[in-house]
Coordinates of C-alpha atoms in Angstrom, one line a residue:
Chain A
M1 CA 1.2 68.7 23.6
G2 CA 4.4 70.0 24.2
S3 CA 6.5 68.9 27.2
L4 CA 8.1 71.9 28.7
G5 CA 11.3 71.2 29.6
L6 CA 11.4 70.2 33.4
I7 CA 14.1 72.4 34.1
E8 CA 12.3 75.6 32.6
I9 CA 9.3 74.8 34.9
W10 CA 11.5 74.5 38.0
R11 CA 13.4 78.2 36.5
F12 CA 10.1 79.7 36.5
A13 CA 8.8 78.3 39.8
W14 CA 12.3 79.2 41.3
R15 CA 11.7 82.9 40.0
G16 CA 8.4 82.8 41.6
I17 CA 9.7 82.2 45.1
S18 CA 12.7 84.5 44.9
A19 CA 10.8 87.4 43.5
N20 CA 9.4 88.2 47.0
R21 CA 12.1 86.5 49.0
L22 CA 10.4 88.1 52.6
R23 CA 7.0 86.5 51.6
S24 CA 8.4 83.4 50.6
S25 CA 10.6 83.2 53.7
L26 CA 7.9 83.8 55.9
T27 CA 5.8 81.2 54.0
I28 CA 8.5 78.7 54.4
L29 CA 8.8 79.7 58.1
G30 CA 5.4 78.3 58.8
V31 CA 6.0 75.2 57.1
L32 CA 9.4 74.8 59.1
I33 CA 7.7 75.3 62.5
G34 CA 5.2 72.9 61.7
V35 CA 7.7 70.2 60.5
S36 CA 10.1 70.7 63.4
S37 CA 7.5 70.9 66.1
V38 CA 6.7 67.4 64.8
I39 CA 10.0 66.1 65.1
I40 CA 10.7 67.9 68.5
L41 CA 7.6 67.0 70.5
T42 CA 7.6 63.1 69.0
A43 CA 10.8 63.0 70.4
V44 CA 10.3 64.6 73.8
G45 CA 7.4 62.1 73.6
N46 CA 9.7 59.5 73.1
G47 CA 12.5 60.7 75.5
S48 CA 10.2 61.0 78.4
A49 CA 9.0 57.5 77.5
K50 CA 12.6 56.2 77.6
S51 CA 13.5 58.1 80.5
V52 CA 10.8 56.6 82.7
K53 CA 11.8 53.2 81.5
D54 CA 15.4 53.4 81.9
G55 CA 14.5 54.7 85.7
I56 CA 12.2 51.8 86.2
E57 CA 14.8 49.6 84.9
K58 CA 17.8 51.1 87.3
L59 CA 15.2 50.1 90.1
G60 CA 15.6 46.4 89.1
T61 CA 14.0 44.2 87.0
N62 CA 13.8 41.6 89.5
S63 CA 11.7 43.5 92.2
I64 CA 8.2 42.4 93.2
T65 CA 6.1 44.2 95.5
V66 CA 3.0 42.9 97.5
M67 CA 0.2 45.4 98.4
R68 CA -2.8 45.3 100.5
N69 CA -5.4 45.3 97.8
G70 CA -7.7 48.4 97.3
G71 CA -6.4 51.6 95.9
G72 CA -5.4 52.2 92.2
G73 CA -3.0 51.0 89.5
G74 CA -1.3 47.9 88.3
F75 CA -2.4 44.1 88.2
S76 CA -5.4 44.1 90.5
R77 CA -7.4 41.3 91.8
S78 CA -10.7 42.2 93.0
A79 CA -11.1 44.3 96.0
N80 CA -12.6 43.0 99.0
S81 CA -13.7 44.5 101.9
N82 CA -12.8 41.5 104.3
T83 CA -9.1 42.1 103.8
K84 CA -6.3 41.0 106.2
P85 CA -3.5 43.3 106.9
L86 CA 0.1 42.4 105.5
T87 CA 2.2 40.8 108.6
I88 CA 5.5 39.8 109.5
N89 CA 4.3 36.4 109.4
D90 CA 3.8 36.8 105.6
V91 CA 7.4 38.2 105.3
K92 CA 8.6 35.2 106.9
A93 CA 6.8 32.8 104.9
L94 CA 7.7 34.3 101.8
N95 CA 11.2 34.1 103.0
D96 CA 10.9 30.5 103.7
K97 CA 13.4 28.6 101.1
T98 CA 11.8 25.5 100.7
R99 CA 8.4 27.2 99.9
A100 CA 9.8 29.9 97.7
P101 CA 13.1 28.7 95.9
Q102 CA 13.1 31.7 93.2
I103 CA 12.9 34.5 95.9
K104 CA 15.9 35.6 97.1
A105 CA 14.9 38.0 100.1
A106 CA 11.8 39.7 101.4
A107 CA 11.5 42.4 103.4
P108 CA 8.6 44.2 105.5
I109 CA 7.9 47.7 104.5
L110 CA 6.4 50.2 107.0
N111 CA 5.9 53.9 105.6
A112 CA 6.2 56.7 108.3
Q113 CA 5.7 60.4 107.1
G114 CA 7.4 63.3 108.6
S115 CA 10.4 64.9 108.0
C116 CA 14.3 65.3 109.7
T117 CA 16.2 68.1 111.2
Y118 CA 20.0 68.7 111.4
G119 CA 20.9 71.7 113.2
T120 CA 19.1 74.2 111.3
F121 CA 18.6 72.1 108.2
S122 CA 15.7 70.2 107.4
S123 CA 14.4 67.9 104.7
T124 CA 11.2 66.0 104.0
P125 CA 12.0 62.6 102.5
Q126 CA 9.8 61.6 99.7
S127 CA 9.8 58.2 102.0
M128 CA 10.8 57.3 105.6
K129 CA 10.4 53.8 105.7
G130 CA 10.8 50.9 108.5
T131 CA 12.0 47.4 107.1
W132 CA 14.8 44.8 107.5
P133 CA 18.3 44.3 106.5
S134 CA 16.8 42.0 103.7
Y135 CA 15.3 45.4 102.0
F136 CA 18.7 46.3 100.9
E137 CA 19.1 43.2 98.6
A138 CA 15.3 42.9 98.0
A139 CA 14.9 46.6 96.4
N140 CA 18.4 46.7 95.1
S141 CA 19.7 49.4 97.2
P142 CA 23.4 49.2 98.1
I143 CA 25.1 51.7 100.2
D144 CA 27.7 54.0 99.3
K145 CA 29.7 54.8 102.5
G146 CA 29.4 53.8 106.0
S147 CA 27.5 50.8 106.9
Y148 CA 24.1 48.6 106.9
W149 CA 22.2 48.2 110.1
T150 CA 21.6 44.6 111.3
N151 CA 19.1 42.2 112.2
E152 CA 20.5 43.0 116.0
D153 CA 19.5 46.7 115.5
V154 CA 16.1 45.5 114.4
T155 CA 15.7 43.4 117.5
N156 CA 16.8 46.0 120.0
K157 CA 14.4 48.6 118.2
R158 CA 17.7 51.1 117.7
A159 CA 17.6 54.3 116.3
V160 CA 19.8 54.1 113.4
A161 CA 19.4 55.2 109.5
I162 CA 20.6 54.6 106.4
I163 CA 19.9 57.5 104.3
G164 CA 19.5 58.4 100.3
T165 CA 22.0 61.4 98.7
T166 CA 19.5 63.8 98.4
T167 CA 18.4 63.7 101.9
A168 CA 22.3 63.9 102.9
T169 CA 22.7 66.7 101.0
D170 CA 19.8 68.4 102.3
L171 CA 20.9 68.0 105.8
F172 CA 24.7 67.8 105.9
A173 CA 25.7 69.8 102.6
T174 CA 29.2 68.2 101.3
D175 CA 30.1 67.2 105.0
S176 CA 30.1 63.5 105.8
P177 CA 26.5 62.2 107.3
I178 CA 28.1 58.9 108.9
G179 CA 28.0 59.0 112.6
Q180 CA 25.7 62.1 113.1
V181 CA 22.4 62.3 115.1
I182 CA 19.7 64.2 113.3
R183 CA 16.2 64.1 114.6
C184 CA 13.2 62.5 112.3
N185 CA 9.6 63.6 113.9
G186 CA 11.5 64.8 117.0
Q187 CA 13.4 61.2 117.5
K188 CA 17.2 61.1 117.6
V189 CA 18.3 58.8 114.9
T190 CA 21.8 58.2 114.5
V191 CA 22.8 58.0 110.6
V192 CA 25.0 54.9 110.0
G193 CA 25.1 54.7 106.0
V194 CA 24.3 56.6 102.8
M195 CA 22.7 54.7 99.9
K196 CA 24.2 54.6 96.3
S197 CA 22.6 57.3 94.2
K198 CA 19.4 55.6 92.1
G199 CA 18.4 58.6 90.2
T200 CA 14.5 60.1 90.1
V201 CA 11.9 58.4 87.9
G202 CA 9.4 60.3 86.9
F203 CA 8.3 62.7 90.0
Q204 CA 10.0 60.4 91.8
D205 CA 12.9 61.1 93.9
A206 CA 14.9 57.3 95.0
D207 CA 17.6 59.2 96.6
S208 CA 15.2 61.2 99.1
V209 CA 14.6 58.6 101.4
V210 CA 15.6 57.4 105.0
L211 CA 15.6 53.3 106.2
M212 CA 15.4 52.7 109.7
P213 CA 15.0 49.3 111.4
L214 CA 11.3 48.2 111.1
T215 CA 10.9 47.9 115.3
F216 CA 12.0 51.5 115.5
V217 CA 9.6 52.8 113.2
Q218 CA 6.8 51.0 115.1
R219 CA 7.6 52.0 118.3
S220 CA 8.3 55.7 117.7
M221 CA 6.4 56.7 114.7
A222 CA 4.0 54.5 113.1
G223 CA 2.6 52.1 115.4
Y224 CA 2.1 48.2 115.3
G225 CA -0.5 48.1 112.8
G226 CA -0.3 46.3 109.4
L227 CA 2.6 46.8 106.8
S228 CA 2.4 49.0 104.3
Q229 CA 4.1 46.8 101.7
I230 CA 6.2 43.6 101.2
Q231 CA 9.2 44.2 98.9
V232 CA 10.2 40.6 97.3
E233 CA 13.4 39.9 95.2
S234 CA 13.3 37.1 92.9
V235 CA 17.1 35.1 92.1
D236 CA 17.4 36.4 88.9
A237 CA 15.4 38.3 86.1
A238 CA 14.3 35.5 84.3
S239 CA 12.7 33.8 87.2
T240 CA 11.0 36.5 88.2
T241 CA 7.0 35.3 87.0
L242 CA 7.9 32.2 88.6
A243 CA 8.8 34.0 92.0
M244 CA 5.5 35.8 91.7
D245 CA 3.5 32.4 91.3
Q246 CA 5.2 31.8 94.5
V247 CA 4.2 34.6 96.3
T248 CA 0.8 34.0 94.9
T249 CA 0.7 30.7 96.4
I250 CA 2.2 31.6 99.8
M251 CA 0.2 34.7 100.4
D252 CA -3.4 32.7 99.4
A253 CA -2.1 30.3 102.1
Q254 CA -1.1 32.8 104.4
H255 CA -4.3 34.7 103.9
K256 CA -7.0 31.6 103.5
I257 CA -7.7 32.9 99.8
K258 CA -9.7 30.4 98.0
S259 CA -10.3 32.0 94.6
A260 CA -8.1 34.4 93.0
T261 CA -11.3 36.8 92.8
S262 CA -11.3 37.3 96.6
A263 CA -7.5 37.9 97.1
D264 CA -7.0 40.5 99.9
Y265 CA -3.3 41.6 98.2
R266 CA -2.0 42.3 94.8
V267 CA 1.4 41.5 93.5
L268 CA 3.1 43.6 91.2
N269 CA 6.6 43.6 89.4
Q270 CA 8.3 46.1 87.4
A271 CA 7.1 44.8 84.3
S272 CA 3.4 45.6 85.1
I273 CA 4.7 49.2 86.2
L274 CA 6.7 49.1 82.9
Q275 CA 3.6 48.2 81.0
S276 CA 1.4 51.4 82.5
S277 CA 3.7 53.7 82.1
S278 CA 4.8 53.2 78.5
T279 CA 0.5 53.1 77.6
S280 CA 0.7 56.7 79.4
S281 CA 3.6 58.0 77.5
K282 CA 2.3 56.4 74.4
T283 CA -0.8 58.5 75.1
L284 CA 1.8 61.4 75.6
T285 CA 3.7 61.2 72.4
V286 CA 0.2 60.8 70.4
L287 CA -1.1 64.0 71.8
L288 CA 2.2 65.8 71.2
A289 CA 2.3 64.5 67.8
A290 CA -1.4 65.9 67.4
I291 CA -0.4 69.5 68.6
A292 CA 2.5 69.4 65.8
A293 CA -0.1 68.2 63.0
I294 CA -2.2 71.3 63.9
S295 CA 0.9 73.5 63.3
L296 CA 1.9 71.8 59.9
L297 CA -1.7 72.2 58.7
V298 CA -1.8 76.2 59.9
G299 CA 1.5 76.3 57.7
G300 CA -0.3 74.4 54.8
I301 CA -3.1 77.2 54.9
G302 CA -0.3 79.7 55.0
I303 CA 1.1 78.1 51.3
T304 CA -2.3 78.1 50.2
N305 CA -2.9 81.9 51.1
I306 CA 0.3 82.8 49.6
M307 CA -0.3 80.8 46.5
L308 CA -3.6 82.6 46.0
V309 CA -1.6 86.1 46.3
S310 CA 1.1 84.6 43.8
V311 CA -1.6 83.9 41.4
T312 CA -3.4 87.1 41.6
E313 CA -0.5 89.2 41.3
R314 CA 1.0 87.1 38.2
T315 CA -2.9 87.1 36.3
R316 CA -1.2 89.0 33.7
E317 CA 1.7 86.9 33.1
I318 CA -0.4 83.9 33.1
G319 CA -2.3 85.7 30.2
I320 CA 1.1 86.1 28.3
L321 CA 2.2 82.6 28.7
K322 CA -1.1 81.3 27.5
A323 CA -1.1 83.9 24.5
I324 CA 2.2 82.2 23.8
G325 CA 1.1 79.2 23.5
A326 CA 1.6 77.6 27.1
P327 CA -0.7 74.7 27.8
K328 CA -3.0 74.3 30.9
S329 CA -0.6 71.8 32.3
A330 CA 2.4 73.9 31.8
I331 CA 0.9 76.5 34.4
L332 CA -0.7 74.1 36.9
S333 CA 3.0 72.1 37.2
Q334 CA 4.8 75.7 37.1
F335 CA 2.5 76.4 40.3
L336 CA 2.6 73.0 42.0
I337 CA 5.9 73.1 41.6
E338 CA 6.4 76.8 43.2
A339 CA 4.1 75.6 46.0
T340 CA 5.9 72.3 46.4
L341 CA 9.5 74.2 46.6
L342 CA 8.1 76.3 49.3
S343 CA 6.8 73.5 51.3
V344 CA 10.0 71.3 50.6
L345 CA 12.4 73.8 51.6
G346 CA 10.5 74.3 55.0
G347 CA 10.5 70.3 55.4
I348 CA 13.9 70.5 54.8
S349 CA 15.1 73.3 57.1
G350 CA 12.3 72.1 59.8
V351 CA 13.7 68.7 59.8
L352 CA 17.3 70.2 60.5
L353 CA 16.0 72.5 63.2
G354 CA 14.1 69.7 64.7
I355 CA 16.9 67.5 64.8
G356 CA 19.3 70.1 66.1
I357 CA 16.8 71.1 68.7
S358 CA 16.6 67.4 69.9
H359 CA 20.1 67.3 70.7
F360 CA 19.5 69.5 73.8
S361 CA 17.3 68.4 76.5
V362 CA 13.8 69.9 76.7
L363 CA 12.0 70.6 79.9
G364 CA 14.5 68.4 81.7
V365 CA 13.4 65.7 78.9
K366 CA 16.5 64.2 76.8
P367 CA 14.3 63.8 73.5
V368 CA 15.0 60.8 71.2
V369 CA 14.6 61.5 67.5
S370 CA 12.7 58.9 65.8
L371 CA 13.4 58.4 62.0
T372 CA 9.9 57.5 61.2
S373 CA 8.4 60.8 62.8
V374 CA 11.1 62.7 60.5
L375 CA 10.3 60.7 57.6
M376 CA 6.2 61.5 58.3
A377 CA 7.1 65.1 58.9
F378 CA 9.0 65.6 55.5
L379 CA 6.6 63.3 53.7
V380 CA 3.6 65.2 54.8
S381 CA 5.2 68.7 54.2
A382 CA 5.8 68.1 51.0
M383 CA 2.0 66.5 50.5
V384 CA 0.9 69.6 52.1
G385 CA 2.6 71.9 49.2
L386 CA 0.8 69.9 46.9
I387 CA -2.3 69.8 48.5
F388 CA -2.8 73.3 49.3
G389 CA -1.3 74.5 46.5
G390 CA -3.4 72.6 44.1
W391 CA -6.3 74.6 44.5
P392 CA -4.3 77.7 43.6
A393 CA -2.4 76.1 41.4
N394 CA -5.9 75.2 39.4
R395 CA -7.1 78.2 39.6
A396 CA -4.3 79.9 37.6
A397 CA -4.3 77.1 34.9
S398 CA -8.2 77.9 34.3
L399 CA -7.9 81.1 34.2
R400 CA -9.2 82.4 30.7
P401 CA -6.5 83.8 28.6
I402 CA -8.4 86.9 27.2
E403 CA -9.1 87.8 31.2
A404 CA -5.8 87.2 32.5
L405 CA -4.4 89.6 29.7
R406 CA -6.8 92.4 30.4
Y407 CA -6.1 92.1 34.4
E408 CA -4.1 94.9 35.5
Chain B
M1 CA -6.0 78.4 -4.9
S2 CA -4.5 78.2 -1.5
V3 CA -6.6 78.3 1.8
P4 CA -6.5 81.8 3.3
V5 CA -4.9 82.4 6.3
V6 CA -8.0 83.7 7.9
K7 CA -11.4 83.4 7.1
V8 CA -14.1 84.9 8.9
E9 CA -17.6 84.4 8.1
G10 CA -20.6 86.3 10.0
V11 CA -18.9 86.8 13.4
T12 CA -20.7 89.0 15.9
K13 CA -19.8 89.0 19.4
V14 CA -22.0 90.1 22.1
Y15 CA -21.1 91.1 25.7
G16 CA -23.9 90.9 28.3
A17 CA -27.3 90.0 28.3
G18 CA -30.8 91.9 27.8
D19 CA -30.6 95.7 27.8
T20 CA -27.2 95.9 29.1
A21 CA -25.9 93.7 26.1
V22 CA -23.1 95.5 24.1
H23 CA -22.8 94.5 20.7
A24 CA -19.0 94.6 19.7
L25 CA -18.9 93.2 16.7
R26 CA -22.0 93.1 14.3
G27 CA -21.4 90.1 11.8
I28 CA -17.8 90.6 10.4
S29 CA -16.7 88.3 7.0
L30 CA -13.4 88.7 5.7
K31 CA -10.2 86.5 4.2
I32 CA -7.2 87.5 4.6
E33 CA -4.6 85.3 2.5
Q34 CA -0.7 84.3 2.9
G35 CA 2.0 87.0 2.9
E36 CA -0.8 89.8 3.2
F37 CA 0.2 92.9 5.2
V38 CA -3.3 94.0 6.2
A39 CA -4.0 97.0 9.3
I40 CA -7.4 97.0 11.0
M41 CA -8.3 100.5 12.1
G42 CA -10.9 101.6 13.8
A43 CA -11.7 104.2 16.9
S44 CA -11.8 103.0 20.3
G45 CA -15.1 101.0 20.8
S46 CA -14.9 100.1 17.1
G47 CA -14.7 96.3 18.0
K48 CA -10.9 96.0 16.7
S49 CA -9.7 94.5 19.9
T50 CA -12.4 92.1 19.8
L51 CA -11.8 91.1 16.4
M52 CA -8.2 91.0 17.4
N53 CA -8.9 88.6 20.2
I54 CA -11.0 86.6 18.3
L55 CA -8.6 86.1 15.3
G56 CA -5.7 85.2 18.0
C57 CA -7.9 82.7 19.7
L58 CA -7.8 84.4 23.0
D59 CA -11.6 84.6 23.1
A60 CA -14.6 82.7 21.0
P61 CA -17.2 84.6 18.9
T62 CA -20.7 84.7 19.8
D63 CA -22.0 83.4 16.4
G64 CA -20.6 82.9 13.0
N65 CA -17.2 81.1 12.0
Y66 CA -13.9 81.6 12.3
W67 CA -11.1 79.4 10.4
I68 CA -7.7 80.0 10.7
R69 CA -5.7 77.8 7.9
N70 CA -8.5 75.1 8.1
L71 CA -9.2 74.8 11.3
N72 CA -12.3 75.7 12.4
A73 CA -11.7 77.4 15.8
A74 CA -15.3 76.5 17.4
E75 CA -14.4 73.3 16.9
L76 CA -11.3 73.1 19.4
D77 CA -10.9 72.7 23.0
E78 CA -8.9 74.3 25.1
E79 CA -5.9 72.2 24.7
Q80 CA -6.1 72.4 21.1
L81 CA -6.5 75.9 21.0
S82 CA -3.2 76.5 23.0
V83 CA -1.9 74.1 20.2
V84 CA -3.1 76.8 17.5
R85 CA -1.8 79.7 19.6
S86 CA 1.6 78.2 20.2
Q87 CA 2.1 76.9 16.3
L88 CA 0.0 79.1 14.1
I89 CA -0.2 82.7 15.8
G90 CA 2.6 85.1 16.6
F91 CA 1.6 88.1 19.1
V92 CA 3.0 91.6 19.7
F93 CA 1.0 93.5 22.1
Q94 CA 1.1 97.5 22.9
S95 CA 2.6 96.7 26.4
F96 CA 5.3 94.3 25.0
N97 CA 4.4 92.1 27.6
L98 CA 7.8 90.7 28.1
I99 CA 8.1 87.8 31.3
P100 CA 9.9 90.5 33.7
K101 CA 13.5 89.5 35.2
T102 CA 14.2 86.9 32.6
S103 CA 16.5 87.5 30.0
A104 CA 15.8 88.6 26.2
T105 CA 16.7 85.1 24.8
R106 CA 15.0 83.3 27.4
N107 CA 12.0 85.1 26.4
V108 CA 12.3 84.7 23.2
E109 CA 12.8 80.6 23.7
L110 CA 9.7 80.3 25.7
P111 CA 7.3 79.4 23.1
L112 CA 9.4 76.6 21.7
A113 CA 9.9 75.5 25.3
Y114 CA 6.0 75.2 25.0
Q115 CA 6.1 73.1 21.8
G116 CA 9.1 70.8 23.6
V117 CA 12.1 71.9 21.0
S118 CA 15.3 70.6 22.6
R119 CA 17.1 73.0 24.6
S120 CA 20.1 73.7 22.5
D121 CA 17.9 74.1 19.3
R122 CA 15.6 76.5 21.1
R123 CA 18.9 78.4 22.3
A124 CA 20.1 78.8 18.2
R125 CA 16.7 79.6 17.3
A126 CA 16.2 82.2 20.1
L127 CA 19.4 83.6 19.3
A128 CA 18.9 84.1 15.2
A129 CA 15.4 85.8 16.0
L130 CA 17.1 88.2 18.2
E131 CA 19.6 89.0 15.3
S132 CA 16.7 89.0 12.9
V133 CA 15.2 92.0 14.8
G134 CA 18.9 93.5 15.2
L135 CA 19.2 92.7 19.1
A136 CA 21.8 90.0 18.8
D137 CA 24.0 92.3 21.3
R138 CA 21.0 92.5 23.7
A139 CA 20.5 88.7 24.1
E140 CA 21.2 88.6 27.8
H141 CA 19.6 91.8 28.9
Q142 CA 16.3 91.8 31.0
P143 CA 13.6 93.5 29.6
H144 CA 14.1 96.3 32.1
E145 CA 17.6 97.1 30.7
L146 CA 15.9 97.7 27.5
S147 CA 14.8 100.6 26.0
G148 CA 10.6 100.6 24.5
G149 CA 11.6 100.1 20.8
Q150 CA 13.9 97.1 22.1
Q151 CA 11.7 95.5 23.9
Q152 CA 9.1 95.8 21.3
R153 CA 11.6 93.8 19.0
V154 CA 12.1 91.6 21.7
A155 CA 8.4 91.0 21.3
I156 CA 8.4 90.5 17.8
A157 CA 11.2 88.2 17.9
R158 CA 9.4 86.3 20.3
A159 CA 6.5 86.1 18.0
L160 CA 8.5 85.3 14.9
V161 CA 10.6 82.4 16.5
T162 CA 7.7 79.6 15.8
N163 CA 7.5 80.3 12.1
P164 CA 3.7 81.2 12.6
A165 CA 1.1 81.5 9.8
M166 CA 0.6 85.1 10.9
L167 CA 2.0 87.8 13.1
L168 CA -0.8 89.6 15.1
A169 CA 0.1 93.1 16.5
D170 CA -2.0 95.2 18.6
E171 CA -1.0 98.5 18.6
P172 CA 2.7 97.4 18.3
T173 CA 3.8 101.4 18.0
G174 CA 1.3 102.7 20.6
A175 CA 3.9 103.2 23.5
L176 CA 6.6 104.1 21.2
D177 CA 7.8 107.7 20.3
T178 CA 8.4 108.7 16.5
A179 CA 11.5 107.1 15.9
S180 CA 11.0 103.8 17.4
T181 CA 7.6 103.6 15.5
A182 CA 9.4 103.9 12.5
E183 CA 11.9 101.2 12.9
I184 CA 9.2 99.2 14.4
L185 CA 7.3 99.5 11.3
A186 CA 10.0 99.1 9.2
L187 CA 11.1 95.7 10.7
L188 CA 7.0 94.4 10.3
H189 CA 7.3 95.1 6.5
E190 CA 10.9 93.5 6.4
I191 CA 9.3 90.3 8.3
N192 CA 6.3 91.0 5.4
R193 CA 8.9 90.9 2.8
K194 CA 10.1 87.3 3.7
G195 CA 7.1 86.0 3.4
S196 CA 4.9 86.1 6.7
T197 CA 1.5 87.3 7.1
V198 CA 1.2 90.4 9.2
I199 CA -2.0 91.8 10.8
V200 CA -1.6 95.2 12.7
I201 CA -4.0 96.7 14.5
T202 CA -4.1 100.4 14.8
H203 CA -5.7 103.7 15.4
E204 CA -3.4 105.6 13.6
E205 CA -3.4 106.6 10.4
E206 CA 0.4 106.4 9.7
V207 CA 0.4 102.8 10.2
A208 CA -2.4 102.4 8.5
R209 CA -1.0 103.6 5.6
S210 CA 2.0 102.1 5.3
A211 CA 0.2 98.8 5.4
R212 CA -0.8 97.5 1.8
R213 CA -4.9 96.2 2.7
M214 CA -6.8 98.4 5.3
I215 CA -9.9 97.2 6.8
R216 CA -11.8 99.7 8.8
L217 CA -14.1 98.9 11.4
R218 CA -16.8 101.5 12.6
D219 CA -19.6 100.3 15.6
G220 CA -18.7 96.2 15.2
A221 CA -19.1 96.3 11.2
V222 CA -16.7 96.7 8.3
V223 CA -17.2 100.0 6.6
E224 CA -14.2 100.1 4.2
D225 CA -12.0 97.4 2.7
V226 CA -9.1 98.7 0.4
T227 CA -6.4 97.4 -1.1
W228 CA -3.3 99.9 -2.6
A229 CA -1.3 98.7 -5.8
A230 CA 2.2 98.0 -4.3

């Protein structure tokens, strides 16, 4: 039957849309919000995943952490109630170059809690650690200003500290902290150096830190119990896996572990932390995309609604078109194109707005737009027009001419 | 003898059922030949609009047969009926029924578009049709920029542009003043003189008297069918 010129159908569809600009704009707005939120929210999800990943990489990919077993997360060998604490002897064993050629340095870490003051200023560092000078190498933490404290300071239990930039700003604002005496948990401590800034990883501010000699922290703050962690650095990123094996061998010997299942410690490296963080950020992205998809669905229902109104309003016109010979297919495609046009216009403007907004940081996250989400959002919006416009269009096309003509 | 344009045999139309059933047509039979000018007369409720809807393939009879040329309307599906409306019938309505916000030319082009006529052809034929109703100078005007008489002439051009077997006009002058009524009647007669079959449904004696044949309906039945000498 008569193939109505495509241009003619488009013209009719466009006339339908432009006849009621406000109504059409609001419908388009519904789709626009749906499409742009899909793009923005998935970009925020990707962005937060990327920032966590970047942050962890900044901490050093050759870092290996040995922890006492028990407590959640990461590479866990089964819990054992009969566990030995981590000791200085473990650290010394790990620093044995003949037994562990792939280990560059190992350092003990003893965590203390509390706050530091300088005059009227006060700061509560996210971590206060007692350690050895090898930590600076093992944890990829060079200093920016001042100097390192030394093995001699450790031997003599000296009250010296290297602080992070956040702690330095809290206590000294813009003044130089080098050589100043602060009080940490009531103990006088001399600041000898400031670390290079490492930035924030998730909620963890790596610059809110005070590093002191292990022996000083044991004597004045945390006592002589077991160590909190042992920080190990492999010679390079490629040998991290090998270094982890060596750590395991040495620790098994130290703690007299017979089988892997009875180990009383666990070994973590950045790769495994990276893996678990990317899993959780993937979940976040999916969740955000689901929320956005719901708003796209609502936009689609808006199209159905407006098309039903449009069909009702133009019932008489449909009757006239049928009387002068319009076949069912012409009416159907006219209304389908009208609905698709609405959703595609919303889709295009939603893509533009979504990409535009994604250039700004949202809730402290720099969004990363993925091409897949843009294409998906756009295609889905076009489909939304066809699916949600289909029912009203079919209703229009199925009207009996005599009834449509009589409609007032 | 040639095939009549319209042949109706024992057509009835009942709306509703049971006690509330309304018998709009009670067995109508008639024939209309090529080139006739027929007026279908009747008071409101006489069934003339129902008859017109059946003749125009907008509605189906409850019983009886209707042939347009040699096609039995009852045997056609919806898609085929739209072809019949597109190619054999030209409608003119009392309320003009032009598509709003669409120029006169485009309104006239529309039936050709549904026939799949090419764009340039369509335009040429639409302009020719508008010229034949004396509106060549209003081709680009939109319906709301035209008077009632002019709108009806655009509607007639739209009905004629496909060269239909018959022109079906339902109260074509019902919404017009006396001067415009005379104009439209003259136009319909001119179209008829050129060979088109014209069927006018009306309740106005004056319109009926100008026709050569008058069929009068009362209570759904033909009560008078007269042909005057030319």
